[in-house]
């Protein structure tokens, strides 16, 4: 034994611009800690990250916290009614300030009770009057870029980032067409999942319906899977399928009079999905949050026209919570184990010229964005 590692059986092949010719991303990108570190810097610290829907931040003092890998951030509505985002850290000795979501009159640190106004100004620092040259103005909360996009609040740690409305102008126009009511919805339900898989593995699974007839029998009763189509945009892809007519009774009841007769499953780079199930007006946002090279936390929030949700709306939540997402999570965790196999390095994209329901071109679109973001680190 000379201590060198046994290599993968297949050498890495080219990731091509044409999905029909390309190999998939090499397996090590899905578990190598060095790749995860590179992604944190080049992807997650520099892209627009979903935080909340406008309805979650309706009143002065309403706040929502989030984590961008290891960076805590919160968004809050100020006394003047503006939305602001800050790093969730006290400027005294770094205690975190806010947890979860809720409503406050001011931001008080749980450690030594420094108090900040809703706009991030340091109001009081107990005992600081005795401190030489103490300048309260020097210890305001550090602000983070914020943008409201189609009724949703996003933040970006990169002060130089191109606005989301510019990067995803095509998606904004699309949402304006089929969901101009998105901003008017209210919060209905929340579910969480903890997945033993890399975040890209979870995104990959969202981006094709090739697996639907095999893995999601009940989904095939809700939408007409042979009519499923995926269209790629600049930094998003939209996947849509009309409601299934004349099939057996589905777990998500849809009436012919319901406004949404087409399921839409939108992926927005790098880790947000915006979903509209057939039925009454609804949007659910699935936020795919990386928490290490091989762990991903998913949080999903559902928005409906009124609160509490109707029976049909709760049926949708229960279907996703108990059936659809567990089906996908089992797949992702199996794939995660498989990616470590010395007998697997890369596969091919199953794509067809007509971009039919089984075509994996949107998966290639996403993996290409990853490859571009990682540059030479991607090794392909
Ligand atoms: S760390 Fe916040 S008041 Fe001391
Ligand atoms: Fe799936």
CSV table of C-alpha atoms and ligand atoms in Angstrom, one decimal:
chain,number,residue,atom,x,y,z
A,1,UNK,CA,0.0,0.0,0.0
A,2,UNK,CA,1.5,3.3,-1.0
A,3,UNK,CA,-1.3,5.4,0.5
A,4,UNK,CA,-2.4,7.0,-2.8
A,5,UNK,CA,-6.1,7.1,-3.3
A,6,UNK,CA,-7.8,4.7,-5.7
A,7,UNK,CA,-9.0,6.9,-8.6
A,8,UNK,CA,-12.4,7.0,-10.2
A,9,UNK,CA,-12.7,4.5,-13.1
A,10,UNK,CA,-13.6,7.1,-15.6
A,11,UNK,CA,-11.4,10.2,-16.3
A,12,UNK,CA,-13.2,13.5,-16.5
A,13,UNK,CA,-14.7,14.4,-19.9
A,14,UNK,CA,-15.7,17.7,-21.3
A,15,UNK,CA,-18.7,19.7,-20.1
A,16,UNK,CA,-19.8,21.2,-23.5
A,17,UNK,CA,-21.9,24.2,-24.3
A,18,UNK,CA,-24.2,22.0,-26.3
A,19,UNK,CA,-26.2,19.8,-23.9
A,20,UNK,CA,-26.5,17.1,-26.6
A,21,UNK,CA,-22.7,16.7,-26.6
A,22,UNK,CA,-22.0,17.4,-23.0
A,23,UNK,CA,-21.1,15.2,-20.0
A,24,UNK,CA,-22.6,16.2,-16.6
A,25,UNK,CA,-20.6,17.9,-13.9
A,26,UNK,CA,-18.0,15.5,-12.4
A,27,UNK,CA,-19.0,13.8,-9.2
A,28,UNK,CA,-16.4,15.4,-6.8
A,29,UNK,CA,-18.1,18.8,-7.3
A,30,UNK,CA,-20.9,17.4,-5.2
A,31,UNK,CA,-18.9,16.5,-2.1
A,32,UNK,CA,-15.4,18.1,-2.2
A,33,UNK,CA,-15.1,20.6,0.8
A,34,UNK,CA,-12.8,22.8,-1.3
A,35,UNK,CA,-15.5,23.1,-4.0
A,36,UNK,CA,-18.0,24.0,-1.3
A,37,UNK,CA,-15.7,26.7,0.0
A,38,UNK,CA,-15.3,28.1,-3.5
A,39,UNK,CA,-19.0,28.0,-4.1
A,40,UNK,CA,-19.6,29.9,-0.9
A,41,UNK,CA,-17.4,32.8,-2.1
A,42,UNK,CA,-18.2,32.8,-5.8
A,43,UNK,CA,-21.9,31.8,-5.8
A,44,UNK,CA,-23.6,32.3,-2.4
A,45,UNK,CA,-21.9,35.5,-1.4
A,46,UNK,CA,-22.5,37.1,-4.8
A,47,UNK,CA,-26.0,36.1,-5.8
A,48,UNK,CA,-29.5,37.2,-4.9
A,49,UNK,CA,-30.8,35.1,-2.0
A,50,UNK,CA,-34.5,34.8,-1.2
A,51,UNK,CA,-35.6,35.9,2.2
A,52,UNK,CA,-39.3,36.4,2.4
A,53,UNK,CA,-42.5,37.5,0.7
A,54,UNK,CA,-43.7,41.0,1.2
A,55,UNK,CA,-46.6,39.8,3.3
A,56,UNK,CA,-44.1,38.5,5.9
A,57,UNK,CA,-42.8,42.0,6.4
A,58,UNK,CA,-46.0,44.0,6.4
A,59,UNK,CA,-45.7,46.2,9.5
A,60,UNK,CA,-42.9,48.4,11.0
A,61,UNK,CA,-40.7,46.2,13.1
A,62,UNK,CA,-41.6,43.0,11.2
A,63,UNK,CA,-38.5,41.0,10.5
A,64,UNK,CA,-37.3,37.8,8.9
A,65,UNK,CA,-33.9,36.2,9.5
A,66,UNK,CA,-32.0,34.0,7.1
A,67,UNK,CA,-28.6,32.4,6.6
A,68,UNK,CA,-26.5,32.5,3.5
A,69,UNK,CA,-24.3,29.5,4.2
A,70,UNK,CA,-22.5,30.9,7.3
A,71,UNK,CA,-23.7,34.5,7.1
A,72,UNK,CA,-26.6,35.5,9.2
A,73,UNK,CA,-28.8,38.3,7.7
A,74,UNK,CA,-32.2,39.8,8.6
A,75,UNK,CA,-34.6,42.0,6.7
A,76,UNK,CA,-36.8,44.4,8.7
A,77,UNK,CA,-39.4,47.1,8.0
A,78,UNK,CA,-38.4,50.4,9.5
A,79,UNK,CA,-40.6,52.9,11.3
A,80,UNK,CA,-40.8,54.9,8.1
A,81,UNK,CA,-42.0,51.8,6.2
A,82,UNK,CA,-38.8,51.1,4.2
A,83,UNK,CA,-37.3,47.6,4.0
A,84,UNK,CA,-33.7,47.2,5.1
A,85,UNK,CA,-31.4,44.3,5.4
A,86,UNK,CA,-28.5,44.0,7.8
A,87,UNK,CA,-25.9,41.4,8.9
A,88,UNK,CA,-27.4,39.8,11.9
A,89,UNK,CA,-24.6,40.6,14.3
A,90,UNK,CA,-24.1,43.0,17.2
A,91,UNK,CA,-21.3,45.5,16.7
A,92,UNK,CA,-20.2,45.1,20.4
A,93,UNK,CA,-18.9,41.6,20.6
A,94,UNK,CA,-20.7,39.8,17.8
A,95,UNK,CA,-23.7,38.1,19.4
A,96,UNK,CA,-26.5,37.4,16.9
A,97,UNK,CA,-29.3,39.9,17.2
A,98,UNK,CA,-32.6,38.4,16.0
A,99,UNK,CA,-33.8,34.8,15.6
A,100,UNK,CA,-36.5,33.3,13.4
A,101,UNK,CA,-39.1,35.9,12.4
A,102,UNK,CA,-41.4,38.2,14.3
A,103,UNK,CA,-41.9,41.8,15.2
A,104,UNK,CA,-39.9,44.1,17.4
A,105,UNK,CA,-40.0,47.8,18.5
A,106,UNK,CA,-36.2,48.1,18.4
A,107,UNK,CA,-33.4,45.6,18.0
A,108,UNK,CA,-32.0,44.7,21.4
A,109,UNK,CA,-28.9,42.5,21.7
A,110,UNK,CA,-29.5,39.5,24.0
A,111,UNK,CA,-25.9,39.6,25.3
A,112,UNK,CA,-25.3,43.1,26.9
A,113,UNK,CA,-28.4,44.9,25.7
A,114,UNK,CA,-27.1,47.3,23.2
A,115,UNK,CA,-30.1,48.7,21.4
A,116,UNK,CA,-30.4,49.6,17.7
A,117,UNK,CA,-33.2,51.5,16.0
A,118,UNK,CA,-35.2,49.7,13.2
A,119,UNK,CA,-33.0,51.5,10.6
A,120,UNK,CA,-29.8,50.1,12.2
A,121,UNK,CA,-28.6,53.1,14.1
A,122,UNK,CA,-27.1,52.3,17.5
A,123,UNK,CA,-29.4,54.0,20.0
A,124,UNK,CA,-28.0,53.0,23.3
A,125,UNK,CA,-24.8,51.2,24.5
A,126,UNK,CA,-25.1,50.7,28.2
A,127,UNK,CA,-22.1,52.3,30.0
A,128,UNK,CA,-20.5,53.7,26.9
A,129,UNK,CA,-20.7,57.3,28.2
A,130,UNK,CA,-17.6,56.5,30.2
A,131,UNK,CA,-15.7,55.1,27.3
A,132,UNK,CA,-13.1,57.4,25.8
A,133,UNK,CA,-13.9,58.6,22.2
A,134,UNK,CA,-16.9,56.3,21.9
A,135,UNK,CA,-18.7,57.2,18.7
A,136,UNK,CA,-22.1,55.6,18.4
A,137,UNK,CA,-22.1,56.4,14.7
A,138,UNK,CA,-19.2,54.0,14.3
A,139,UNK,CA,-21.2,51.0,15.5
A,140,UNK,CA,-24.4,51.1,13.4
A,141,UNK,CA,-25.5,47.8,11.9
A,142,UNK,CA,-23.9,46.9,8.6
A,143,UNK,CA,-26.3,47.0,5.7
A,144,UNK,CA,-26.8,44.4,3.0
A,145,UNK,CA,-28.2,45.0,-0.5
A,146,UNK,CA,-31.9,44.3,-0.8
A,147,UNK,CA,-34.3,44.1,-3.7
A,148,UNK,CA,-38.0,43.4,-4.1
A,149,UNK,CA,-38.6,41.2,-7.1
A,150,UNK,CA,-42.2,40.3,-8.1
A,151,UNK,CA,-43.4,40.6,-4.5
A,152,UNK,CA,-40.5,38.7,-3.0
A,153,UNK,CA,-37.6,40.1,-1.0
A,154,UNK,CA,-34.1,39.1,-1.9
A,155,UNK,CA,-30.7,40.2,-0.5
A,156,UNK,CA,-27.2,40.1,-1.9
A,157,UNK,CA,-23.9,40.3,0.1
A,158,UNK,CA,-22.1,41.7,-2.9
A,159,UNK,CA,-22.3,45.5,-2.9
A,160,UNK,CA,-21.4,45.4,-6.6
A,161,UNK,CA,-24.0,42.8,-7.7
A,162,UNK,CA,-26.1,43.6,-10.8
A,163,UNK,CA,-29.7,44.1,-9.8
A,164,UNK,CA,-31.9,41.0,-9.9
A,165,UNK,CA,-34.5,42.8,-12.0
A,166,UNK,CA,-31.8,43.3,-14.6
A,167,UNK,CA,-30.3,39.8,-14.4
A,168,UNK,CA,-33.7,38.1,-14.5
A,169,UNK,CA,-35.7,40.7,-16.5
A,170,UNK,CA,-37.2,37.8,-18.6
A,171,UNK,CA,-38.5,36.1,-15.4
A,172,UNK,CA,-40.0,39.4,-14.1
A,173,UNK,CA,-41.9,39.9,-17.4
A,174,UNK,CA,-43.1,36.3,-17.2
A,175,UNK,CA,-44.4,36.6,-13.6
A,176,UNK,CA,-46.1,39.8,-14.6
A,177,UNK,CA,-48.0,37.8,-17.2
A,178,UNK,CA,-49.3,34.8,-15.3
A,179,UNK,CA,-49.0,35.9,-11.6
A,180,UNK,CA,-49.5,39.7,-11.4
A,181,UNK,CA,-51.2,39.0,-8.1
A,182,UNK,CA,-48.1,37.4,-6.5
A,183,UNK,CA,-47.5,40.4,-4.1
A,184,UNK,CA,-51.0,40.3,-2.8
A,185,UNK,CA,-50.9,36.8,-1.4
A,186,UNK,CA,-50.6,36.0,2.3
A,187,UNK,CA,-48.6,33.4,4.2
A,188,UNK,CA,-50.4,30.1,4.6
A,189,UNK,CA,-48.0,27.4,5.7
A,190,UNK,CA,-44.3,26.5,6.3
A,191,UNK,CA,-42.5,23.2,6.0
A,192,UNK,CA,-38.8,22.3,6.4
A,193,UNK,CA,-36.7,19.4,5.2
A,194,UNK,CA,-33.1,18.3,6.2
A,195,UNK,CA,-31.4,16.5,3.3
A,196,UNK,CA,-28.2,14.5,3.3
A,197,UNK,CA,-27.2,15.8,-0.2
A,198,UNK,CA,-25.3,18.6,-1.8
A,199,UNK,CA,-27.4,21.6,-2.8
A,200,UNK,CA,-26.7,21.1,-6.5
A,201,UNK,CA,-28.0,17.5,-6.3
A,202,UNK,CA,-31.3,19.0,-4.9
A,203,UNK,CA,-31.4,21.6,-7.7
A,204,UNK,CA,-30.6,19.0,-10.4
A,205,UNK,CA,-33.6,16.9,-9.3
A,206,UNK,CA,-36.0,19.9,-9.5
A,207,UNK,CA,-34.9,20.7,-13.1
A,208,UNK,CA,-36.2,17.7,-15.0
A,209,UNK,CA,-39.4,15.6,-15.2
A,210,UNK,CA,-37.7,12.7,-16.8
A,211,UNK,CA,-38.0,11.0,-13.4
A,212,UNK,CA,-41.7,12.0,-12.8
A,213,UNK,CA,-43.4,8.9,-14.2
A,214,UNK,CA,-41.0,6.7,-12.4
A,215,UNK,CA,-40.8,8.4,-9.0
A,216,UNK,CA,-43.9,10.6,-8.7
A,217,UNK,CA,-47.1,8.6,-9.6
A,218,UNK,CA,-49.4,11.0,-7.7
A,219,UNK,CA,-47.8,14.0,-9.4
A,220,UNK,CA,-48.7,12.4,-12.7
A,221,UNK,CA,-52.4,12.5,-11.6
A,222,UNK,CA,-52.2,16.3,-10.9
A,223,UNK,CA,-50.5,17.5,-14.1
A,224,UNK,CA,-50.4,16.2,-17.6
A,225,UNK,CA,-46.7,15.0,-17.5
A,226,UNK,CA,-46.4,14.2,-21.2
A,227,UNK,CA,-47.1,17.9,-21.8
A,228,UNK,CA,-44.4,19.0,-19.4
A,229,UNK,CA,-42.1,21.6,-21.0
A,230,UNK,CA,-39.0,23.4,-19.7
A,231,UNK,CA,-37.8,26.7,-21.1
A,232,UNK,CA,-34.5,28.2,-20.1
A,233,UNK,CA,-34.0,31.9,-19.6
A,234,UNK,CA,-31.0,34.0,-18.6
A,235,UNK,CA,-30.6,32.9,-14.9
A,236,UNK,CA,-33.8,30.9,-14.6
A,237,UNK,CA,-35.8,28.1,-16.1
A,238,UNK,CA,-39.6,27.7,-16.2
A,239,UNK,CA,-41.1,24.3,-16.2
A,240,UNK,CA,-44.8,24.0,-16.9
A,241,UNK,CA,-47.5,21.4,-17.4
A,242,UNK,CA,-51.3,21.8,-17.8
A,243,UNK,CA,-53.6,20.2,-15.2
A,244,UNK,CA,-54.4,16.6,-16.0
A,245,UNK,CA,-58.0,16.2,-17.3
A,246,UNK,CA,-59.9,13.0,-17.0
A,247,UNK,CA,-57.3,11.1,-14.9
A,248,UNK,CA,-58.0,9.5,-11.6
A,249,UNK,CA,-58.8,11.6,-8.6
A,250,UNK,CA,-55.6,13.4,-7.5
A,251,UNK,CA,-54.3,14.2,-4.1
A,252,UNK,CA,-54.4,17.9,-5.0
A,253,UNK,CA,-58.0,18.7,-6.0
A,254,UNK,CA,-58.3,21.2,-8.9
A,255,UNK,CA,-61.7,22.5,-10.0
A,256,UNK,CA,-62.4,23.5,-13.6
A,257,UNK,CA,-63.2,27.0,-12.4
A,258,UNK,CA,-59.9,27.4,-10.5
A,259,UNK,CA,-57.8,30.3,-11.8
A,260,UNK,CA,-54.5,28.3,-12.1
A,261,UNK,CA,-54.9,25.5,-14.6
A,262,UNK,CA,-51.2,25.1,-15.3
A,263,UNK,CA,-48.6,24.0,-12.9
A,264,UNK,CA,-45.4,26.2,-13.1
A,265,UNK,CA,-42.2,25.3,-11.5
A,266,UNK,CA,-39.6,28.1,-11.7
A,267,UNK,CA,-36.0,27.7,-10.9
A,268,UNK,CA,-34.0,30.9,-10.2
A,269,UNK,CA,-30.2,30.8,-9.9
A,270,UNK,CA,-28.7,29.7,-7.7
A,271,UNK,CA,-31.1,28.2,-5.0
A,272,UNK,CA,-34.6,29.6,-5.2
A,273,UNK,CA,-37.7,27.9,-6.7
A,274,UNK,CA,-41.1,29.5,-7.1
A,275,UNK,CA,-43.9,27.1,-7.6
A,276,UNK,CA,-47.5,27.5,-8.7
A,277,UNK,CA,-49.7,24.4,-8.4
A,278,UNK,CA,-52.9,24.1,-10.3
A,279,UNK,CA,-55.9,25.3,-8.2
A,280,UNK,CA,-56.7,28.7,-6.7
A,281,UNK,CA,-54.1,31.5,-6.8
A,282,UNK,CA,-51.0,30.2,-4.9
A,283,UNK,CA,-47.3,30.4,-4.8
A,284,UNK,CA,-44.9,28.4,-2.8
A,285,UNK,CA,-41.2,29.3,-2.5
A,286,UNK,CA,-38.8,26.5,-1.9
A,287,UNK,CA,-35.4,27.8,-0.6
A,288,UNK,CA,-32.6,25.3,-1.1
A,289,UNK,CA,-30.0,26.3,1.6
A,290,UNK,CA,-26.6,24.7,1.5
A,291,UNK,CA,-25.3,23.8,5.0
A,292,UNK,CA,-22.1,22.0,4.2
A,293,UNK,CA,-20.8,20.0,1.2
A,294,UNK,CA,-23.3,17.2,1.8
A,295,UNK,CA,-26.2,18.7,3.7
A,296,UNK,CA,-29.0,20.9,2.5
A,297,UNK,CA,-31.8,22.5,4.4
A,298,UNK,CA,-34.9,23.2,2.5
A,299,UNK,CA,-37.6,25.6,3.7
A,300,UNK,CA,-40.8,26.0,1.9
A,301,UNK,CA,-43.3,28.8,2.4
A,302,UNK,CA,-46.8,28.7,0.9
A,303,UNK,CA,-48.8,31.8,0.0
A,304,UNK,CA,-52.5,31.9,-0.7
A,305,UNK,CA,-55.2,34.5,-1.2
A,306,UNK,CA,-56.4,34.4,2.4
A,307,UNK,CA,-55.5,33.0,5.8
A,308,UNK,CA,-56.1,30.4,7.1
A,309,UNK,CA,-55.8,28.2,4.0
A,310,UNK,CA,-58.8,26.3,2.6
A,311,UNK,CA,-59.1,22.6,2.7
A,312,UNK,CA,-57.9,22.3,-0.9
A,313,UNK,CA,-54.9,24.5,-0.2
A,314,UNK,CA,-53.9,22.4,2.8
A,315,UNK,CA,-54.2,19.3,0.7
A,316,UNK,CA,-51.5,20.8,-1.6
A,317,UNK,CA,-49.3,21.5,1.5
A,318,UNK,CA,-49.8,18.0,2.8
A,319,UNK,CA,-49.1,16.4,-0.6
A,320,UNK,CA,-45.8,18.2,-0.9
A,321,UNK,CA,-44.9,17.6,2.7
A,322,UNK,CA,-45.8,13.9,2.9
A,323,UNK,CA,-45.5,12.7,-0.6
A,324,UNK,CA,-43.7,14.7,-3.3
A,325,UNK,CA,-40.7,16.1,-1.4
A,326,UNK,CA,-40.0,12.9,0.5
A,327,UNK,CA,-40.0,11.1,-2.9
A,328,UNK,CA,-37.4,13.5,-4.2
A,329,UNK,CA,-35.3,13.5,-0.9
A,330,UNK,CA,-35.0,9.8,-1.0
A,331,UNK,CA,-33.7,10.1,-4.6
A,332,UNK,CA,-31.2,12.9,-3.8
A,333,UNK,CA,-29.8,11.0,-0.8
A,334,UNK,CA,-29.3,7.9,-2.9
A,335,UNK,CA,-27.6,9.9,-5.7
A,336,UNK,CA,-25.4,11.6,-3.0
A,337,UNK,CA,-24.1,8.2,-1.9
A,338,UNK,CA,-23.8,7.1,-5.6
A,339,UNK,CA,-21.6,10.1,-6.5
A,340,UNK,CA,-18.9,8.8,-4.1
A,341,UNK,CA,-18.7,5.5,-6.0
A,342,UNK,CA,-15.4,4.9,-7.8
A,343,UNK,CA,-17.7,3.4,-10.5
A,344,UNK,CA,-19.3,6.8,-11.3
A,345,UNK,CA,-17.9,10.1,-12.4
A,346,UNK,CA,-20.1,11.7,-15.0
A,347,UNK,CA,-23.2,10.9,-17.0
A,348,UNK,CA,-24.9,12.4,-20.1
A,349,UNK,CA,-27.8,14.7,-20.4
A,350,UNK,CA,-30.9,13.0,-22.0
A,351,UNK,CA,-32.0,15.8,-24.3
A,352,UNK,CA,-34.1,15.8,-27.5
A,353,UNK,CA,-34.5,18.3,-30.3
A,354,UNK,CA,-38.1,19.1,-29.5
A,355,UNK,CA,-37.4,19.6,-25.8
A,356,UNK,CA,-40.2,17.2,-24.8
A,357,UNK,CA,-41.2,16.3,-21.3
A,358,UNK,CA,-38.2,14.0,-20.7
A,359,UNK,CA,-35.6,16.4,-21.9
A,360,UNK,CA,-32.9,17.4,-19.4
A,361,UNK,CA,-31.7,20.6,-21.1
A,362,UNK,CA,-32.7,22.8,-18.1
A,363,UNK,CA,-30.4,20.7,-16.0
A,364,UNK,CA,-27.5,21.4,-18.4
A,365,UNK,CA,-28.4,25.2,-18.2
A,366,UNK,CA,-28.0,25.1,-14.4
A,367,UNK,CA,-24.8,23.0,-14.4
A,368,UNK,CA,-23.4,25.4,-17.0
A,369,UNK,CA,-24.1,28.4,-14.6
A,370,UNK,CA,-22.2,26.4,-11.9
A,371,UNK,CA,-19.3,25.7,-14.2
A,372,UNK,CA,-19.1,29.4,-15.2
A,373,UNK,CA,-19.2,30.6,-11.6
A,374,UNK,CA,-16.5,28.1,-10.5
A,375,UNK,CA,-14.3,28.8,-13.4
A,376,UNK,CA,-11.1,26.7,-13.3
A,377,UNK,CA,-12.2,25.1,-10.0
A,378,UNK,CA,-14.9,23.2,-11.9
A,379,UNK,CA,-12.1,21.2,-13.7
A,380,UNK,CA,-14.3,20.7,-16.9
B,1,LIG,S1,-22.5,41.5,22.0
B,1,LIG,FE1,-24.3,42.7,21.7
B,1,LIG,S2,-24.4,44.0,23.4
B,1,LIG,FE2,-22.6,42.9,23.7
B,2,LIG,FE1,-39.0,15.0,-8.4
